[in-house]
JSON list of C-alpha atoms in Angstrom, two decimals:
[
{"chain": "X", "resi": 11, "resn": "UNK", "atom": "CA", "xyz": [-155.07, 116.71, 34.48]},
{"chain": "X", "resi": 12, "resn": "UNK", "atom": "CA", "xyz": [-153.45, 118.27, 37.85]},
{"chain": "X", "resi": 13, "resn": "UNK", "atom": "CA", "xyz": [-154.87, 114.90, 39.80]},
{"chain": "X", "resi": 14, "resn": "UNK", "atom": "CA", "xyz": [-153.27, 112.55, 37.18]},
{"chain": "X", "resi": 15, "resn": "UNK", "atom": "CA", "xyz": [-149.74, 111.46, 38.34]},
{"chain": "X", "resi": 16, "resn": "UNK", "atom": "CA", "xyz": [-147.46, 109.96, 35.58]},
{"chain": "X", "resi": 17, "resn": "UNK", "atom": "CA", "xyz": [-144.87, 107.73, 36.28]},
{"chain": "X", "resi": 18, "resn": "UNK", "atom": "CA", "xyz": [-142.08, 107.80, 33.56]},
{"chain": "X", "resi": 19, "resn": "UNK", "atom": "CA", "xyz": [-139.92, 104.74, 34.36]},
{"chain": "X", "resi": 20, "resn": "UNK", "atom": "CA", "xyz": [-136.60, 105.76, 32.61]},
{"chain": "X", "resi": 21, "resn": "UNK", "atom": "CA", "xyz": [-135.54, 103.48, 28.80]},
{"chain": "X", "resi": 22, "resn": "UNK", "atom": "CA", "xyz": [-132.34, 101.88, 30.94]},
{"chain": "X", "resi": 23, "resn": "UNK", "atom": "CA", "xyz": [-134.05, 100.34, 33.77]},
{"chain": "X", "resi": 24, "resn": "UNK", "atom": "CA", "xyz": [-137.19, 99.14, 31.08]},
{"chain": "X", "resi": 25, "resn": "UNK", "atom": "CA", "xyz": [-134.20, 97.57, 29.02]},
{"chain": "X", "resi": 26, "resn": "UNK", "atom": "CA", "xyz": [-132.55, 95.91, 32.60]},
{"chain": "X", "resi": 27, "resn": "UNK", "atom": "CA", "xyz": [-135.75, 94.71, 33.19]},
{"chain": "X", "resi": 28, "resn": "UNK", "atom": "CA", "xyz": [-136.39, 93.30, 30.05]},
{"chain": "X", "resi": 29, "resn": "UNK", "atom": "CA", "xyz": [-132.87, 91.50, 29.69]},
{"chain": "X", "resi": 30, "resn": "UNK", "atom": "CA", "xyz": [-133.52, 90.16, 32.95]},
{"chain": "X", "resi": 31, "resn": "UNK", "atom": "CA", "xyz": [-137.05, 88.46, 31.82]},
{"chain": "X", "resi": 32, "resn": "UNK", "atom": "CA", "xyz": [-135.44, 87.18, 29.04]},
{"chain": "X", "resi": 33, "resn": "UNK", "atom": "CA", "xyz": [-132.64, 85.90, 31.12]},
{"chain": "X", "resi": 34, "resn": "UNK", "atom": "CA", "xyz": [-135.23, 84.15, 33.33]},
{"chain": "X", "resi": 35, "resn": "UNK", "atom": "CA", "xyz": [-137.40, 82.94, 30.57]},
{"chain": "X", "resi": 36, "resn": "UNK", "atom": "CA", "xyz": [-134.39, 81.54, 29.17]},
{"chain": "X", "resi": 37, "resn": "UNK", "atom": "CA", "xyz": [-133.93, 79.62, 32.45]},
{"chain": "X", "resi": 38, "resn": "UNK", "atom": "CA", "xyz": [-137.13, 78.71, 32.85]},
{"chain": "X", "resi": 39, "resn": "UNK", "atom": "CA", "xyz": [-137.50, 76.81, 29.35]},
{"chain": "X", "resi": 40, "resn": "UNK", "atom": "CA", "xyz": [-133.86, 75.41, 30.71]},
{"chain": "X", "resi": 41, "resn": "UNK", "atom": "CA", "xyz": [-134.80, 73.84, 34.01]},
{"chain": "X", "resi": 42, "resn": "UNK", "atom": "CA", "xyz": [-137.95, 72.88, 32.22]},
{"chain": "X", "resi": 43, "resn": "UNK", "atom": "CA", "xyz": [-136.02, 70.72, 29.41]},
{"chain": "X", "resi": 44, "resn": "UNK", "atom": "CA", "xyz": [-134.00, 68.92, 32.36]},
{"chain": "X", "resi": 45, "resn": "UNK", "atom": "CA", "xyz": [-137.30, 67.10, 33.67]},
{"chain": "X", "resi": 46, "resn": "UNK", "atom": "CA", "xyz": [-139.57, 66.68, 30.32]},
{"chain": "X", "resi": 47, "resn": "UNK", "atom": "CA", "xyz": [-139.43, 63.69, 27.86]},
{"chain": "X", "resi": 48, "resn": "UNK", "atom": "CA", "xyz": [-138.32, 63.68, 24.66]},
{"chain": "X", "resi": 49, "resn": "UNK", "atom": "CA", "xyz": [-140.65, 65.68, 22.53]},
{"chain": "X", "resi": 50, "resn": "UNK", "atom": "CA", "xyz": [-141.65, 68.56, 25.05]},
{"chain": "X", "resi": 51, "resn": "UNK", "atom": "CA", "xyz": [-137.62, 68.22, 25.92]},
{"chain": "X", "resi": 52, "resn": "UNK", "atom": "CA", "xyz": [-136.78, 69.69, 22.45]},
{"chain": "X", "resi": 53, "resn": "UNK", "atom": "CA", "xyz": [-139.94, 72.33, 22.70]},
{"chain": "X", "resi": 54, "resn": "UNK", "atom": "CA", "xyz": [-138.27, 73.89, 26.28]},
{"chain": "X", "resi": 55, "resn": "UNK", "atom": "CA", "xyz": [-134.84, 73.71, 25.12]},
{"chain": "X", "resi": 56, "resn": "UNK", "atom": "CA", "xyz": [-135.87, 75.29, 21.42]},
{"chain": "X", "resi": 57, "resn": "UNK", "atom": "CA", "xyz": [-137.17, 78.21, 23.39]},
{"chain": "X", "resi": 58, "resn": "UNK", "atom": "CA", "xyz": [-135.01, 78.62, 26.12]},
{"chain": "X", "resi": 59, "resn": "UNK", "atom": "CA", "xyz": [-132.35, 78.92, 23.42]},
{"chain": "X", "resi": 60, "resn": "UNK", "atom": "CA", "xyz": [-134.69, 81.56, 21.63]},
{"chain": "X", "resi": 61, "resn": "UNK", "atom": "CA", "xyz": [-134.65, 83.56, 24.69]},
{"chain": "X", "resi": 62, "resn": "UNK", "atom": "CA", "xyz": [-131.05, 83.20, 25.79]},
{"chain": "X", "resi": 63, "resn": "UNK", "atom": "CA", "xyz": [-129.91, 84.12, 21.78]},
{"chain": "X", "resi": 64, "resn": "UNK", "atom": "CA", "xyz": [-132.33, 87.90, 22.67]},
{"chain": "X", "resi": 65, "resn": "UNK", "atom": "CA", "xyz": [-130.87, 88.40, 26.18]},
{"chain": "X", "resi": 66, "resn": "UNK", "atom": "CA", "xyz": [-127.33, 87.68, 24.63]},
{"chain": "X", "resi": 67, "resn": "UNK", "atom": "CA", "xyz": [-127.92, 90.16, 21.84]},
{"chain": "X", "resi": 68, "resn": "UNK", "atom": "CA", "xyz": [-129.49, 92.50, 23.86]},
{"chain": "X", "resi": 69, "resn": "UNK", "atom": "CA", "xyz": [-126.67, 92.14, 26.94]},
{"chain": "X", "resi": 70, "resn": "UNK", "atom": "CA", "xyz": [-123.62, 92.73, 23.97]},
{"chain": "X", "resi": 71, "resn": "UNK", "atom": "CA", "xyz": [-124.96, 96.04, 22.75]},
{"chain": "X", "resi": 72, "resn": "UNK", "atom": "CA", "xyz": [-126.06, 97.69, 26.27]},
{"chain": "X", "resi": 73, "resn": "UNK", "atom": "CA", "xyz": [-124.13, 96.19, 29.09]},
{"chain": "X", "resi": 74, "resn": "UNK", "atom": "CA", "xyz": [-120.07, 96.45, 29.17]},
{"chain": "X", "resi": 75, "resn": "UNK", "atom": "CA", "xyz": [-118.75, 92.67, 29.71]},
{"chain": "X", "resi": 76, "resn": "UNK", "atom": "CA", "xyz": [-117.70, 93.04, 33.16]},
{"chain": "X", "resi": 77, "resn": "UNK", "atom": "CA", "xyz": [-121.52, 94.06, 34.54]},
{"chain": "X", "resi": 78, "resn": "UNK", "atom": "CA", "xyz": [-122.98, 91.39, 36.17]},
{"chain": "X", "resi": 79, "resn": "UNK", "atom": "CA", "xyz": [-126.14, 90.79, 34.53]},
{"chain": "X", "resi": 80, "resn": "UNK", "atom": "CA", "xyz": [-124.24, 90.16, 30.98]},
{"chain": "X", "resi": 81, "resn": "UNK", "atom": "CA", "xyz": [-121.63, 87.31, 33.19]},
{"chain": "X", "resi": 82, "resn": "UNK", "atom": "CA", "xyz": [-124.58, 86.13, 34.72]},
{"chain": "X", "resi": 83, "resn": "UNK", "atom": "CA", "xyz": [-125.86, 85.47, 31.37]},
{"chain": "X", "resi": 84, "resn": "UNK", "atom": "CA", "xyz": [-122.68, 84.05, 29.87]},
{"chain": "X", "resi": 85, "resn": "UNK", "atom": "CA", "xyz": [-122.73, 81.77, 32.77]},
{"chain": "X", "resi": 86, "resn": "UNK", "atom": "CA", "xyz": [-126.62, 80.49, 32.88]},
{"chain": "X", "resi": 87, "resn": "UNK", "atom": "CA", "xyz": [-126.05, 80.03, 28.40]},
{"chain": "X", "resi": 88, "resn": "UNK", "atom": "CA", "xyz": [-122.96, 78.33, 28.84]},
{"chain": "X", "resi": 89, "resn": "UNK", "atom": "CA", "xyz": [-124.40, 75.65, 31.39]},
{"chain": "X", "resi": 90, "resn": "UNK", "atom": "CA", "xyz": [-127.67, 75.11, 29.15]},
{"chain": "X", "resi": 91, "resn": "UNK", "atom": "CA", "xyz": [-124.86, 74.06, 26.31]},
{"chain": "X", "resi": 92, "resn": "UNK", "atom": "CA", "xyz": [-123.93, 72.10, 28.23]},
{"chain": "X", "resi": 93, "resn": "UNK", "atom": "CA", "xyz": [-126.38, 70.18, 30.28]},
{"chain": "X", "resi": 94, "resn": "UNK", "atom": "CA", "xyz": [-128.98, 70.70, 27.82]},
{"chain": "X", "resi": 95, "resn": "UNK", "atom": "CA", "xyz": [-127.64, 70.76, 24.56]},
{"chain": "X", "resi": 96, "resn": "UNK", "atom": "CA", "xyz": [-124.84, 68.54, 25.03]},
{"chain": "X", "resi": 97, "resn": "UNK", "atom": "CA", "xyz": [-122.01, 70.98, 23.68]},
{"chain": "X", "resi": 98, "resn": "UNK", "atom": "CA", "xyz": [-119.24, 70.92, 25.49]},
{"chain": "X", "resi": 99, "resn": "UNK", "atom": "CA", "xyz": [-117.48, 72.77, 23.05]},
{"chain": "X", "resi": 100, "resn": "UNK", "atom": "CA", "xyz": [-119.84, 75.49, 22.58]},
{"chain": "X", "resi": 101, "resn": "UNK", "atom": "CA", "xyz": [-120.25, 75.58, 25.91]},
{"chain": "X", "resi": 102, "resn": "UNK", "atom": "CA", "xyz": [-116.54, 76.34, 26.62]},
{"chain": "X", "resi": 103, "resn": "UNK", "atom": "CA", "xyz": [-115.97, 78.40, 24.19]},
{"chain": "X", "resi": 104, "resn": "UNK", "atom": "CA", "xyz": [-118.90, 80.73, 25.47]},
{"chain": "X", "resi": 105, "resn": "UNK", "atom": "CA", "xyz": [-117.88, 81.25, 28.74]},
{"chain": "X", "resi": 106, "resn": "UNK", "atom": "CA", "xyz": [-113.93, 81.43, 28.00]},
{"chain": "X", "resi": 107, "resn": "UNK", "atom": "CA", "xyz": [-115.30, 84.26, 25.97]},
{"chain": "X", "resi": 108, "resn": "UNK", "atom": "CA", "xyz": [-117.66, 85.53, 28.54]},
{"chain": "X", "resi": 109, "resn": "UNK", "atom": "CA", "xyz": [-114.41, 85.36, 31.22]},
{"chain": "X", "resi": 110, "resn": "UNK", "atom": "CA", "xyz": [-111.78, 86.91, 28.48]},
{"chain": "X", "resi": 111, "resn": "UNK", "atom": "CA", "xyz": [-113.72, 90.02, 27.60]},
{"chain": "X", "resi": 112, "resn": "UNK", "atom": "CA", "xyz": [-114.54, 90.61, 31.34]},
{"chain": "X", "resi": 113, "resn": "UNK", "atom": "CA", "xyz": [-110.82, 90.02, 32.24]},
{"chain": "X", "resi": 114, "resn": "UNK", "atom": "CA", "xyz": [-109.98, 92.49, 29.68]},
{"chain": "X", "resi": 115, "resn": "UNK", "atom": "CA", "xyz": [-111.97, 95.31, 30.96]},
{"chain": "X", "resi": 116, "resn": "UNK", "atom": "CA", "xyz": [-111.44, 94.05, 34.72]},
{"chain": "X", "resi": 117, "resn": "UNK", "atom": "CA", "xyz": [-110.10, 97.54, 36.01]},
{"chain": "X", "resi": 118, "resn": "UNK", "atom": "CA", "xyz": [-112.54, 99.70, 34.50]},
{"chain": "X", "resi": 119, "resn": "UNK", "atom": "CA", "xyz": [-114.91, 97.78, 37.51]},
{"chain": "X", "resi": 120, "resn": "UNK", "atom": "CA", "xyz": [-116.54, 99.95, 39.75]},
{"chain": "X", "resi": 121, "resn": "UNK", "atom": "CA", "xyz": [-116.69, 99.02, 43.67]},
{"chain": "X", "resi": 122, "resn": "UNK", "atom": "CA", "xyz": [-120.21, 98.06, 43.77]},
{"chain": "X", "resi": 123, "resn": "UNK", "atom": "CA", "xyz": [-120.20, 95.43, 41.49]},
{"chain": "X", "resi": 124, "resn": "UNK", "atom": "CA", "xyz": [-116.28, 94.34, 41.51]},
{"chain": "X", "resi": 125, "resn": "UNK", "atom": "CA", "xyz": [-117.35, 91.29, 44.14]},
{"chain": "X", "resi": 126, "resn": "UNK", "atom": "CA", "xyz": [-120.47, 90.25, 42.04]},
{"chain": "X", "resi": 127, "resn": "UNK", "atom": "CA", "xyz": [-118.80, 90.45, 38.55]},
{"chain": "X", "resi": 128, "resn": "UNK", "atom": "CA", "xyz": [-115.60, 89.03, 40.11]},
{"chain": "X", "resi": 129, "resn": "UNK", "atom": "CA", "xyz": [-117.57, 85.63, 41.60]},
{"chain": "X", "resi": 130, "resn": "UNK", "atom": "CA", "xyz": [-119.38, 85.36, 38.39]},
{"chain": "X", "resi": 131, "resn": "UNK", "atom": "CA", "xyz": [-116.11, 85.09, 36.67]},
{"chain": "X", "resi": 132, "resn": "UNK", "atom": "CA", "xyz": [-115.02, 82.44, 38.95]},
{"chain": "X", "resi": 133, "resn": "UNK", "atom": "CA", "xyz": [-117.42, 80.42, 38.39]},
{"chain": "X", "resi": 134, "resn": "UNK", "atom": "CA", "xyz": [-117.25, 80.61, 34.66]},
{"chain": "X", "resi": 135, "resn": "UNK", "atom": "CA", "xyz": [-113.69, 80.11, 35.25]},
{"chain": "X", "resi": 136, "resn": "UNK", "atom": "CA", "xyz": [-115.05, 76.79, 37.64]},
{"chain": "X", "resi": 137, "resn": "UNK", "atom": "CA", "xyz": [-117.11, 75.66, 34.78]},
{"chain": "X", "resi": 138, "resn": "UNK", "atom": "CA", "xyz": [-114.18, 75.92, 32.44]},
{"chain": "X", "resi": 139, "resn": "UNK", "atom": "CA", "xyz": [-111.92, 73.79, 34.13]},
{"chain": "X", "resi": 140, "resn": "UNK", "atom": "CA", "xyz": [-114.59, 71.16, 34.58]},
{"chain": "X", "resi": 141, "resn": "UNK", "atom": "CA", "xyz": [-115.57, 71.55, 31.05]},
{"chain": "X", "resi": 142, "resn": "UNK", "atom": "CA", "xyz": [-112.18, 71.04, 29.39]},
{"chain": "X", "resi": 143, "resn": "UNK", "atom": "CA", "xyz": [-111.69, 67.40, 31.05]},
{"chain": "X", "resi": 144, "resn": "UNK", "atom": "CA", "xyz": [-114.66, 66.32, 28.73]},
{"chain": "X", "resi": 145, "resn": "UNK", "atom": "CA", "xyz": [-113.53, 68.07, 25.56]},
{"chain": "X", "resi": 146, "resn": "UNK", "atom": "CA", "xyz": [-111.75, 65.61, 23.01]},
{"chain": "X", "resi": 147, "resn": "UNK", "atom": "CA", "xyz": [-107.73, 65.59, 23.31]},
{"chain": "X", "resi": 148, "resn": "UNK", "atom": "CA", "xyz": [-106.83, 69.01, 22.23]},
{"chain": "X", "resi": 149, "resn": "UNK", "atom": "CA", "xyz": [-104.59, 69.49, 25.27]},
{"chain": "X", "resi": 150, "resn": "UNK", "atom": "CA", "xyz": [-107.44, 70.49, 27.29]},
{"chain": "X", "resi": 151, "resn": "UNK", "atom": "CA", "xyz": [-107.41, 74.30, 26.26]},
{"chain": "X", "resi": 152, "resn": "UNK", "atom": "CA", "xyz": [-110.00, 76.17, 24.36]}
]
């Protein structure tokens, strides 16, 4: 037993790890839907949701909203309901979230991840202003 190492990788970097493979698988079914016909179309997008609904879930009950694997996820959902699933709406309404509980908690940021949490947020804020312009006439806001 003395010439056995162990390695003990520690519960929170398991969980980042597994968020991220969900976040990936979720984009992987996603870029996968944007080439494939009808039938296998439906089939990527049916899991990529699957995957992005686990990450999601996952990302709300560990990671506060301003850390930069939960924007990042907020971000990559909100484009595959809208590119994929054709909800603008939903879409919207997704990352306004995403961007209003980060915004919220904005000063609680530490240094290392202020710049990546902040660019995230800018581009969900991008996406959001692009979005809008194709919602029906509500006044453009969400």
């Amino acid at each position: 037993m003395a010439n056995k190492i162990r390695l003990l990788v520690p519960c929170k970097l398991l969980n980042d790890r597994q968020k991220a493979l969900q976040i990936r698988k979720g984009d992987y079914y996603r870029y996968l839907a944007e080439f494939k016909g009808a039938d296998e179309r439906k089939e990527a997008a049916d899991q990529s949701l699957k995957a992005y609904e686990a990450a999601t879930s996952s990302a709300i009950s560990d990671l506060p909203p301003t850390h930069p694997i939960r924007l990042g996820l907020a971000l990559n959902f909100s484009v595959f309901y809208y590119e994929i699933l054709n909800s603008p709406e939903r879409a919207c309404c997704l990352a306004k979230q995403a961007f209003d509980d980060a915004i919220a908690e904005l000063d609680s940021l530490n240094e290392e991840s202020y710049k990546d949490s902040t660019l995230i947020m800018q581009l969900l804020r991008d996406n959001l202003t692009l979005w809008t312009s194709d919602l029906p006439d509500e006044g453009g806001d969400i």
